[in-house]
Each structure stands twice: as structure tokens, then as C-alpha cells.
CSV table of C-alpha atoms and ligand atoms in Angstrom, one decimal:
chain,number,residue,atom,x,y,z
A,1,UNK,CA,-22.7,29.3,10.3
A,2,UNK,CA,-20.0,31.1,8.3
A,3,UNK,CA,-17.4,29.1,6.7
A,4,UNK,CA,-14.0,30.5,7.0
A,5,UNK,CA,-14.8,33.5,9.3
A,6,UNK,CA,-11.5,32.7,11.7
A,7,UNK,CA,-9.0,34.7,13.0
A,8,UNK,CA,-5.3,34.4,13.7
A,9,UNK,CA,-6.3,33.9,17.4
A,10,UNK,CA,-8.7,31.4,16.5
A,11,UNK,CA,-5.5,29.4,14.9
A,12,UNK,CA,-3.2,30.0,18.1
A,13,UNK,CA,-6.0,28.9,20.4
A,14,UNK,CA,-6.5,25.8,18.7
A,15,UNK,CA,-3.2,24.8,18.0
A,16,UNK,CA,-2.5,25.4,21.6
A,17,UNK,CA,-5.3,22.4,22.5
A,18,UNK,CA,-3.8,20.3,19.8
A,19,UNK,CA,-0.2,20.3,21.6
A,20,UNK,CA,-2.1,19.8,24.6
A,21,UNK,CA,-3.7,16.8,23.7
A,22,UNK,CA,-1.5,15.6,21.0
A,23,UNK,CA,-2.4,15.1,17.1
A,24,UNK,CA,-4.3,11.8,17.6
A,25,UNK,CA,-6.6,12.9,20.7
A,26,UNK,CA,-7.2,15.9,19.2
A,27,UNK,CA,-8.5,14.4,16.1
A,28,UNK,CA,-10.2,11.8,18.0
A,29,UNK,CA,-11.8,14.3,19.6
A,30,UNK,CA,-13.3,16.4,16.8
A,31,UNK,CA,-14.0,13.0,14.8
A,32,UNK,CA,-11.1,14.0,12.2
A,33,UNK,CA,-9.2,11.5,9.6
A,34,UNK,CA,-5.4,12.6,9.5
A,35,UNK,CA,-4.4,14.1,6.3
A,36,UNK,CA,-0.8,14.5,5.7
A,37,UNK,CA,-1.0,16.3,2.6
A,38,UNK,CA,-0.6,20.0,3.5
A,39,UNK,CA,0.6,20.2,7.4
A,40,UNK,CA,0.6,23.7,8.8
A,41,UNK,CA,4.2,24.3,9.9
A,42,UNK,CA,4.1,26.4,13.0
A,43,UNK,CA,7.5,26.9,15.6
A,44,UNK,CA,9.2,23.8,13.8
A,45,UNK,CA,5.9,21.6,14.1
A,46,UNK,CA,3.4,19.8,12.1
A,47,UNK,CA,-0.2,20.5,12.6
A,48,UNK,CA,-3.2,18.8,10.4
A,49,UNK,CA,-4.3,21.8,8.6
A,50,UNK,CA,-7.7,21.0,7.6
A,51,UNK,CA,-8.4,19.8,11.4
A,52,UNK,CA,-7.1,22.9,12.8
A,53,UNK,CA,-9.2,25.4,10.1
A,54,UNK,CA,-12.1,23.4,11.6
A,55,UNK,CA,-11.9,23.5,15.0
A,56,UNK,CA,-10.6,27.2,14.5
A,57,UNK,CA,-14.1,27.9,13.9
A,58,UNK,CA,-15.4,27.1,17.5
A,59,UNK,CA,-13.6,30.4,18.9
A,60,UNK,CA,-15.5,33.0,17.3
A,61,UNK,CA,-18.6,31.3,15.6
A,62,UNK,CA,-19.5,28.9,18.5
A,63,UNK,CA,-18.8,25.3,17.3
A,64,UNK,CA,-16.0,23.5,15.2
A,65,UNK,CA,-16.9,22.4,11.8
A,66,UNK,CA,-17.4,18.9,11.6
A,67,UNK,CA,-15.5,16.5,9.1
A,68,UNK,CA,-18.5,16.5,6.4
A,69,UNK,CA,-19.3,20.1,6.4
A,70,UNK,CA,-15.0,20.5,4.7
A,71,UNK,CA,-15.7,17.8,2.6
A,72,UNK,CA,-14.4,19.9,-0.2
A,73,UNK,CA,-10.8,18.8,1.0
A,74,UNK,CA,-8.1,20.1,2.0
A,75,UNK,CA,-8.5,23.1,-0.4
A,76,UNK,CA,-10.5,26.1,1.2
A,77,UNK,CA,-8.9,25.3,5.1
A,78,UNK,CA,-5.3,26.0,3.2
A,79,UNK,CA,-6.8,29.1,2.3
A,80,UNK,CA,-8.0,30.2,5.3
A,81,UNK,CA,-4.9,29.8,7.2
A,82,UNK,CA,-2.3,31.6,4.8
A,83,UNK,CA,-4.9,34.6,4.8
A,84,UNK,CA,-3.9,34.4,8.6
A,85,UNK,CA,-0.4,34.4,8.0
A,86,UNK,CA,0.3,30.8,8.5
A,87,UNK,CA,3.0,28.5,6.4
A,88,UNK,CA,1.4,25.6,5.2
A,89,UNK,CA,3.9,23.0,3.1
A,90,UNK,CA,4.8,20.3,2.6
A,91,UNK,CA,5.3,18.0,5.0
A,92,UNK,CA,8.7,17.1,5.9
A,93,UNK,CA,8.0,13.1,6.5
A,94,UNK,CA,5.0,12.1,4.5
A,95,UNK,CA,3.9,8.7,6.1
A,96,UNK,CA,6.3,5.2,4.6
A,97,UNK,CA,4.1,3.2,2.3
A,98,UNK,CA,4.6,-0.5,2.4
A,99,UNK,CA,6.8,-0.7,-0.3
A,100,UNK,CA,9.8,1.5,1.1
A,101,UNK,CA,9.0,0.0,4.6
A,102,UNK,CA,10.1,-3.1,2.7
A,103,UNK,CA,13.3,-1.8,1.2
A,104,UNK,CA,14.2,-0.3,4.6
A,105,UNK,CA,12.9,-3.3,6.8
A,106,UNK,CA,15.4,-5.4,4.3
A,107,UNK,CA,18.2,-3.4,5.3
A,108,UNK,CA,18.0,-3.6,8.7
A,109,UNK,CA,17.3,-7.6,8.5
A,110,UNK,CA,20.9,-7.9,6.6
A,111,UNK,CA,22.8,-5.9,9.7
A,112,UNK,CA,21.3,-8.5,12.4
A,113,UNK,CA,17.9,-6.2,13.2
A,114,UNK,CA,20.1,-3.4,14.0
A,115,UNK,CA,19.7,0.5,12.9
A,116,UNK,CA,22.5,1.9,10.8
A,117,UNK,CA,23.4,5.6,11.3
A,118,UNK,CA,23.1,8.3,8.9
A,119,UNK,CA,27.0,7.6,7.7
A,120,UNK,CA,26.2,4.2,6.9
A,121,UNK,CA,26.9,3.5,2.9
A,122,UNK,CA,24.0,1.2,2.6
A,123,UNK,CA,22.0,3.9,4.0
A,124,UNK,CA,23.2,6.2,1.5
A,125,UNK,CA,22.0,3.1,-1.0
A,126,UNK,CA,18.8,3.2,0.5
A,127,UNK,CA,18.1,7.0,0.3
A,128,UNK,CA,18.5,6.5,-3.5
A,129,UNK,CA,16.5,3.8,-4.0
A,130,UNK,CA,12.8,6.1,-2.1
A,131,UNK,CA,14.0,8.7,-4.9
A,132,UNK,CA,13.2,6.0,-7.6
A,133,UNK,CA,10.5,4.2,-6.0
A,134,UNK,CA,9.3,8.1,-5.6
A,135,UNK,CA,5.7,6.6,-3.2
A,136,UNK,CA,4.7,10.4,-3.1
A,137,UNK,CA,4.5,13.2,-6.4
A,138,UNK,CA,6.7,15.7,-6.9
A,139,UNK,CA,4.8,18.6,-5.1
A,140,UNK,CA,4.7,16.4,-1.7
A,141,UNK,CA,8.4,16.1,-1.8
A,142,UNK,CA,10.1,18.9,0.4
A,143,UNK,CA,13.4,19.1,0.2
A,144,UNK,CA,14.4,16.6,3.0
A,145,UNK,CA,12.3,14.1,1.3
A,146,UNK,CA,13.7,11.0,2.4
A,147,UNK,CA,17.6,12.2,3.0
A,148,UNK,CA,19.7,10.2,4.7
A,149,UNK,CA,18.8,10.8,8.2
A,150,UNK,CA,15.1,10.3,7.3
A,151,UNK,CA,16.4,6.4,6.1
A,152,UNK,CA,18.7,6.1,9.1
A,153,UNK,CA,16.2,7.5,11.4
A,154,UNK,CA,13.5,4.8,9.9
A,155,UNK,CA,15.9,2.2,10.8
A,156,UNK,CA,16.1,2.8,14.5
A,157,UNK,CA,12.3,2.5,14.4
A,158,UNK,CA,12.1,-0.7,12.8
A,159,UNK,CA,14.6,-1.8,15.0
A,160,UNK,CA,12.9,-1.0,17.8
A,161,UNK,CA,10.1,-2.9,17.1
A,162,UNK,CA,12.0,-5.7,16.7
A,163,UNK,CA,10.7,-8.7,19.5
A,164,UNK,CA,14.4,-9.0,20.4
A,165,UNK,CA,15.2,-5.3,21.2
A,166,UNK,CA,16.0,-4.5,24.9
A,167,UNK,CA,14.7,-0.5,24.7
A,168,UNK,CA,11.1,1.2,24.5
A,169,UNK,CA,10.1,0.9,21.2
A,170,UNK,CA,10.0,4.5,19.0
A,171,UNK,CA,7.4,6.7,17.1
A,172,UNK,CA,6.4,4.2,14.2
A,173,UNK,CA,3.2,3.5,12.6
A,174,UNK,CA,1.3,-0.1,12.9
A,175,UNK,CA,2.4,-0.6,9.3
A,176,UNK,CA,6.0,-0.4,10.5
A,177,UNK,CA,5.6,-3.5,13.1
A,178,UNK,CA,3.0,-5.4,9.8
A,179,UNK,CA,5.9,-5.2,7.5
A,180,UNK,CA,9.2,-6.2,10.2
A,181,UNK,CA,6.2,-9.1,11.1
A,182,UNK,CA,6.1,-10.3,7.3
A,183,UNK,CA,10.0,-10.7,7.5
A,184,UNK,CA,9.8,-12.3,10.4
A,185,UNK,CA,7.2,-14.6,9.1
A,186,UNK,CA,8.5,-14.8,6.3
A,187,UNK,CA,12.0,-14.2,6.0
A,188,UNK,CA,13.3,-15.8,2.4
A,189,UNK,CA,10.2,-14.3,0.4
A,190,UNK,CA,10.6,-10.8,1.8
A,191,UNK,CA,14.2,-10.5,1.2
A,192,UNK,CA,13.4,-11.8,-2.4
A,193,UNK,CA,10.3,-9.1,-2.8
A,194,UNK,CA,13.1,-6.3,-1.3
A,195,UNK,CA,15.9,-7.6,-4.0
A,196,UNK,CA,13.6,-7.4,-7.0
A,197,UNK,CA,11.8,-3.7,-5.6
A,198,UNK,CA,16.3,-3.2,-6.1
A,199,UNK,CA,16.5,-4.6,-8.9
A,200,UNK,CA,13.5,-3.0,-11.0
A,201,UNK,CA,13.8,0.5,-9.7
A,202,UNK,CA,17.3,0.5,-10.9
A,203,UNK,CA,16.4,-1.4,-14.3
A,204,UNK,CA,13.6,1.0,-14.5
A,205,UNK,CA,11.4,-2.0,-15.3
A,206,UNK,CA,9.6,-1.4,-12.1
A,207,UNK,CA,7.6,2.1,-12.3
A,208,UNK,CA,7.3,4.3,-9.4
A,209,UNK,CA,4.0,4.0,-8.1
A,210,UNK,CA,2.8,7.4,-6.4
A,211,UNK,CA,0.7,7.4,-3.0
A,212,UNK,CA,-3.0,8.7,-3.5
A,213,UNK,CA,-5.8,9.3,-1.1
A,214,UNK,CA,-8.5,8.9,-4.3
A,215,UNK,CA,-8.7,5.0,-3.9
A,216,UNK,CA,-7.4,4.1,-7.1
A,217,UNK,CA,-5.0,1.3,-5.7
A,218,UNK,CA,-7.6,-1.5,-5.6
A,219,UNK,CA,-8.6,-1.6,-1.8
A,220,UNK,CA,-9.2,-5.2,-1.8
A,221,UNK,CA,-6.4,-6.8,-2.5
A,222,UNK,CA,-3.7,-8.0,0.0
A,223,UNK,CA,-0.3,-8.1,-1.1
A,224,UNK,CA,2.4,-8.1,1.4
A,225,UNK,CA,4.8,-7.8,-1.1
A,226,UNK,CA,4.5,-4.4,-2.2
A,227,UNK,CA,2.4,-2.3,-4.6
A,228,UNK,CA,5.3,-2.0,-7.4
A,229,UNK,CA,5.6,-5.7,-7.7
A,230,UNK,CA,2.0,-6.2,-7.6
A,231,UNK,CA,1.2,-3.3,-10.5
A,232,UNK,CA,4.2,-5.6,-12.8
A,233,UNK,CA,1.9,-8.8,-11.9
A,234,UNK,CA,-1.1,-7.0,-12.8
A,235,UNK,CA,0.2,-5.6,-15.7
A,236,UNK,CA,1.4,-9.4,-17.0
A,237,UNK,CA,-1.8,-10.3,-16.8
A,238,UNK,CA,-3.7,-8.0,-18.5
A,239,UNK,CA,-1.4,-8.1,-21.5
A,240,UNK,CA,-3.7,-8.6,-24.3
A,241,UNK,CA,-1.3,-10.5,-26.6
A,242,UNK,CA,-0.1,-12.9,-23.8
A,243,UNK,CA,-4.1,-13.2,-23.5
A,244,UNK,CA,-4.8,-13.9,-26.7
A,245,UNK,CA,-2.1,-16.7,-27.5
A,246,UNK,CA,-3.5,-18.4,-23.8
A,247,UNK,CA,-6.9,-18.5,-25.3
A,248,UNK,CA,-5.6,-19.8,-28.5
A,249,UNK,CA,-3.2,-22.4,-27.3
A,250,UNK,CA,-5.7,-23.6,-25.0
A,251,UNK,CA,-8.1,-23.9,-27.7
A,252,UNK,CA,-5.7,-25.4,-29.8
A,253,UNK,CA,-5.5,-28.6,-27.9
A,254,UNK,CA,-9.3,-29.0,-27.5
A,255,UNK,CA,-9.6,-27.5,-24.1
A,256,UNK,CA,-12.7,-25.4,-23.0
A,257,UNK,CA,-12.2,-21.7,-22.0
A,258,UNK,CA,-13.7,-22.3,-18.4
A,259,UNK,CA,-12.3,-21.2,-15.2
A,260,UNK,CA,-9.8,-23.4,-13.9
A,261,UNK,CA,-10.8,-22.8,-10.5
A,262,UNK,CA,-14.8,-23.5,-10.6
A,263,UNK,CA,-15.2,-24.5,-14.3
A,264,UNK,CA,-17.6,-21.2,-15.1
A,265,UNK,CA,-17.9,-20.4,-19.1
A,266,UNK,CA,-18.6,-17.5,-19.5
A,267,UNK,CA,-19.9,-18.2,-22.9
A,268,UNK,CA,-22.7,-20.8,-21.6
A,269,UNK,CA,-23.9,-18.0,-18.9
A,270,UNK,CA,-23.6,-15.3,-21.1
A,271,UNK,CA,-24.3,-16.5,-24.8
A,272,UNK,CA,-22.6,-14.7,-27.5
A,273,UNK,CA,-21.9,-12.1,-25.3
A,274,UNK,CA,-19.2,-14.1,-23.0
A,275,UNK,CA,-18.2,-15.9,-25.9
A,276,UNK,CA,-14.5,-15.8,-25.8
A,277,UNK,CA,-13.8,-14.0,-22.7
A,278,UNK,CA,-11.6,-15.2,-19.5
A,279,UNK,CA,-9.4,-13.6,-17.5
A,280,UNK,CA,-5.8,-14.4,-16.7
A,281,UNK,CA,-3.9,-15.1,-13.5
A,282,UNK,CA,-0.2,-15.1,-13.1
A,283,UNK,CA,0.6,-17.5,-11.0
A,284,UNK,CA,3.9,-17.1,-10.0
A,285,UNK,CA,4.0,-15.3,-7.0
A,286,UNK,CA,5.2,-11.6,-6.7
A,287,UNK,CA,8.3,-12.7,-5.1
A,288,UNK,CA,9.4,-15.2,-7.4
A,289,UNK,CA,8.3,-13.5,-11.0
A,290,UNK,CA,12.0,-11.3,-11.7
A,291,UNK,CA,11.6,-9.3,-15.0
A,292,UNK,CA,11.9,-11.9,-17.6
A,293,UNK,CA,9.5,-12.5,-20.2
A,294,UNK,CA,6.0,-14.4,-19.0
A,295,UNK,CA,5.7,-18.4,-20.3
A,296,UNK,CA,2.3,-18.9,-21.5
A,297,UNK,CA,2.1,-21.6,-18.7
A,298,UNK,CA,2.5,-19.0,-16.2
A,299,UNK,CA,-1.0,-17.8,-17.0
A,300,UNK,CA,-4.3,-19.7,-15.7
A,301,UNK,CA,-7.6,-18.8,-17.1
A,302,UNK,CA,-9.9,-17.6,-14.1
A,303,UNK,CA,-13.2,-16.1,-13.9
A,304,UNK,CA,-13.5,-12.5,-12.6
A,305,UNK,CA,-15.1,-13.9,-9.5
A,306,UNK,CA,-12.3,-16.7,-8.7
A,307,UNK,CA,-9.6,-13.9,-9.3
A,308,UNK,CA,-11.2,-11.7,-7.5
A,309,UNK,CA,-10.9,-14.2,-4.3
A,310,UNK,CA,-7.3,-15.3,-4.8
A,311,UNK,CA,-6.0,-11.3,-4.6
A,312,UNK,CA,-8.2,-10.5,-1.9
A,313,UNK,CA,-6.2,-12.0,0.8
A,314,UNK,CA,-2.5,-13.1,0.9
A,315,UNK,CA,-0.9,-15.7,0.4
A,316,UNK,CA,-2.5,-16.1,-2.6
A,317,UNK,CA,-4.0,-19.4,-3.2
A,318,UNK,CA,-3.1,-21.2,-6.3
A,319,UNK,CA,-6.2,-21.9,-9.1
A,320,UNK,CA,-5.7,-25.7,-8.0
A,321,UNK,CA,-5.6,-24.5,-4.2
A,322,UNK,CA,-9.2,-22.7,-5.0
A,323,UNK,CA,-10.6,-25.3,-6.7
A,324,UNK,CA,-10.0,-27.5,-3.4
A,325,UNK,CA,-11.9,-24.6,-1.2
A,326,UNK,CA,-15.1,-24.8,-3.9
A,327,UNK,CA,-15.3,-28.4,-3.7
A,328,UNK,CA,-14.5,-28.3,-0.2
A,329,UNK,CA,-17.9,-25.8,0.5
A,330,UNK,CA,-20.3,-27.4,-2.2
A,331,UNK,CA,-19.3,-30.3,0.1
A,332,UNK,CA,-20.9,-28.5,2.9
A,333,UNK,CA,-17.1,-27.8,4.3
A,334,UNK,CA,-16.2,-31.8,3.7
A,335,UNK,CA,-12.9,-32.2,2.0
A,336,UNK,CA,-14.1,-32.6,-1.7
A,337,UNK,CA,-11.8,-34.7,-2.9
A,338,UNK,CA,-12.0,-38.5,-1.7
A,339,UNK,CA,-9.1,-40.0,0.4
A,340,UNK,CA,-6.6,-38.3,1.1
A,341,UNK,CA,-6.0,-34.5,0.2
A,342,UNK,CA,-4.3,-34.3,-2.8
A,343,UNK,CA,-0.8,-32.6,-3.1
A,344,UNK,CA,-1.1,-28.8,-4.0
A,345,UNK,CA,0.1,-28.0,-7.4
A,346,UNK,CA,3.4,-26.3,-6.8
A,347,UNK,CA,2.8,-22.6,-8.0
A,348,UNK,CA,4.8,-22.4,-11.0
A,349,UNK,CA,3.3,-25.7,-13.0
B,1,ZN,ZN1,-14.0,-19.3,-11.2
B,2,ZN,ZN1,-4.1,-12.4,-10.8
């Protein structure tokens, strides 16, 4: 069938079924992933655009396209609608990543779990600090991008979610109610991980870390604290120098360069080709670590495979911590150690 053949009827037609159904029945229906990027904006609404173009098609040529056969993104669908006439932008309120769910959530945690209107100073604060942590680039930004009465509007939401709060709750995502459950959870560590998101956007020590659909941001990792905080950690450890004087002082007092966690050398698996190499883990965690310089005895050395496993789900488990688990499954899931458990090496030894 012919790609693109669709008329501004087509359009009308199909974004009359989509208010019909709503966004996410309509792209349930036609097996469509939401993309937020470029929204047609039609009588002061939001419409998927790359949905839409495909559906479109099932007017005149017969049946929608499917998911697979636009895989060429959102490009050629933009197209197509502005040759019809249609405005497609940017959207007006591109979806809240974690990391400004946790500065607003933080907020509203510091006025009793109660939204702040529009007037509010601290919302005013809180507007500023999106600019700086900028989650989206530039050309997603319209105009309104997170004013004040986007903040203020985000804070009924959360507040609404609240377990406390009398009402129904409002539109919000389910990463809304994930981050207001972390600071229920965990209250202390959450308003620490907000206060140093504050502190290093305003330092600029902290760099805005933009949104992307292309998977760069490493998909398996959990870190409830935030994606700034965790680029700083991740940037600590791969700092060659800090690396380098780890090895060396580790060396120096006649230790091995093995993982701390399960003991692998690299060098005896690998010959001269692993001679040498380890990773390093920072293991203070991403809501204690402010912006002072790293201590070499913040660093562990950890095999790609052991670091791999303490990122991959929070809280992050301390080398000592994973060393327990590897005993405890050689051991057939037995505690490894004899008698009782030991104490778990406080994080920051
Ligand atoms: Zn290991
Ligand atoms: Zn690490």
C-alpha cells in the first residue's frame, strides 16, 4: 500500500476516534508506543502524530499502518500532516523524568504533602531549578516549558497521590506515585538526593542531563536517586587518575588487583591481556557523595560483572554486601559465613 497517500479528512476522521476513545485506548488499539516528541496540536489538544499519520491511512487506502511499517520515526508522519495543513510542535508538557519529579516531590514533602499554588515563592524556586536541570533539549522546549503553573500544577498531582489525601487522585503518570513512594519509603535519603540535585544545578557541578528515546542512559541500572546524581557517580569512577593511584596504592601495600566482591583477576583469566585492569566502584551512595573531591578509599576495585550487579537494582549493595550473596549461593543459598552473619561494612569504610 502507499505510504503517505492521506487526506485532511483522513486526519479529521481519525482524530475524531482518538477523542472518542482517548489517547491510550486508541493506541492500544492500533498497537502504538506513545511518542511525545512532536504532538499534533489541533483545537487546543495534543494528538500522537506518528499514531494519527498511521491510522490516517485506514480511510482511503483500507488499513492503518502498523507500528513497524513507520519505523523510520517520527520523521515522514510530521510530513505528511503539515502537507495537510496541520500544526505539529512542540509539546507543551513533555512527560517529568525522575529527576524533576524528585525536586518537585521534595517540595511538596517540606509544605506537609500539600500543593502550592502558582504564587507560591518556592514554586517560583522550583520553575528555575527544571530550567537548569533542562531533562529535555532546546527544540522540545515550547515556550511554557515548565512555567510556574506547570510546577504548581505538578504539585497538586503529587499531592493527590499522596495515601493521606481525602480527594480523587489527578492525571499523573505511575512514575509520579514511584517517586512520592521513594520519599515515603525513604524520607531522609530523598530529601538529601533533592538538596544536592539544588545544590549542583546551581553550582553548575551537576550537568543537565537531556531526556532521549535512543537508549543511551544505561537501561539496566536502578537508581532512585536521579540520573544527574548517578552520571556525577559514574563519572567519579571512571576517572582515570583516581583509577590509576587506586591500582597503585593498592599495589603498593602488597595487595592483589582482584575483585573485592568475588576475588576474579582479571590478569589470571586473561594473561597479559587483563593484566592490570579492574574497575572502580564508588561506594558512597548517590545521596551522601556532595561535590567534594573523591578519597581513594571511596573507591573499591570490582570486576565488570560484580559492578554490573550492584547498579542493576537499588539499594545498592555494598562490595562487602555482595561478597555475602556469592558465598551465600556457592553455599547452595546457606549463609556463607559460619555463625552468625557478620555486620555489614558501613558504606563509607
Ligand atoms: Zn567480582
Ligand atoms: Zn559503581
Amino acid at each position: 500500500m502507499e505510504k503517505g497517500a492521506i487526506s485532511r479528512d483522513d486526519i479529521l476522521k481519525t482524530l475524531q476516534e482518538y477523542d472518542e476513545l482517548g489517547a491510550e485506548a486508541f493506541l492500544d488499539l492500533y498497537d502504538f508506543k506513545p511518542g511525545r516528541k512532536f504532538p499534533i496540536l489541533h483545537d487546543g489538544k495534543e494528538y500522537d502524530s506518528k499514531a494519527v499519520a498511521a491510522v490516517a491511512h485506514k480511510h482511503s487506502q483500507g488499513r492503518p499502518l502498523t507500528w513497524g511499517e513507520l519505523s523510520a520515526g517520527v520523521g515522514p508522519a510530521v510530513g505528511w500532516l503539515k502537507r495537510e495543513g496541520f500544526q505539529v510542535g512542540v509539546s507543551r508538557s513533555p512527560k517529568w523524568t525522575r529527576d524533576e519529579l524528585i525536586l518537585a516531590c521534595d517540595v511538596v514533602a517540606k509544605n506537609g504533602w500539600r500543593a502550592l499554588p502558582s504564587s507560591d515563592p518556592r514554586i517560583a524556586e522550583l520553575s528555575d531549578l527544571l530550567q537548569l536541570l533542562a531533562a529535555y533539549p532546546p527544540e522540545q522546549r515550547a515556550a511554557e516549558y515548565r512555567n510556574r503553573n506547570g510546577a504548581a500544577l505538578k504539585t497538586v498531582n503529587i499531592a493527590s497521590f499522596h495515601p493521606d489525601y481525602d480527594g480523587d487522585p489527578t492525571n499523573g503518570g505511575q512514575l509520579d506515585r514511584e517517586v512520592l513512594r521513594d520519599f515515603l519509603d525513604r524520607p531522609a535519603e530523598m530529601a538529601r538526593a533533592a538538596e544536592l540535585l539544588r545544590e549542583g544545578l546551581r553550582s553548575g557541578d551537576l550537568q543537565p542531563v537531556a531526556q532521549s528515546d535512543d537508549g543511551s542512559f544505561d537501561d539496566d541500572v536502578s537508581v532512585p536517586e536521579g540520573r544527574a546524581l548517578y552520571r556525577r557517580h559514574r563519572t567519579r569512577e571512571r576517572n582515570k587518575g583516581l583509577r590509576r593511584k587506586k591500582i597503585e596504592s593498592v599495589l603498593k601495600r602488597g595487595g592483589a588487583l582482584s575483585c573485592e566482591a568475588c576475588g576474579f583477576d582479571f590478569a589470571k583469566v586473561y594473561g597479559k591481556r587483563g593484566d592490570g585492569y579492574i574497575e572502580c566502584h564508588h561506594v558512597v551512595p548517590l545521596h551522601v557523595a556532595g561535590e567534594g573531591t573523591t578519597k581513594l578509599a571511596d573507591l573499591a576495585l570490582i570486576c565488570s560483572n560484580c559492578h554490573r550487579m550492584i547498579h542493576r537494582s537499588a539499594p545498592w549493595p555494598t562490595p562487602a554486601e555482595l561478597r555475602l550473596l556469592v558465598l551465600e549461593q556457592a553455599n547452595d543459598g546457606e549463609p556463607g559465613l559460619p555463625g552468625p552473619r557478620a555486620p555489614m561494612e558501613s558504606a563509607d569504610v
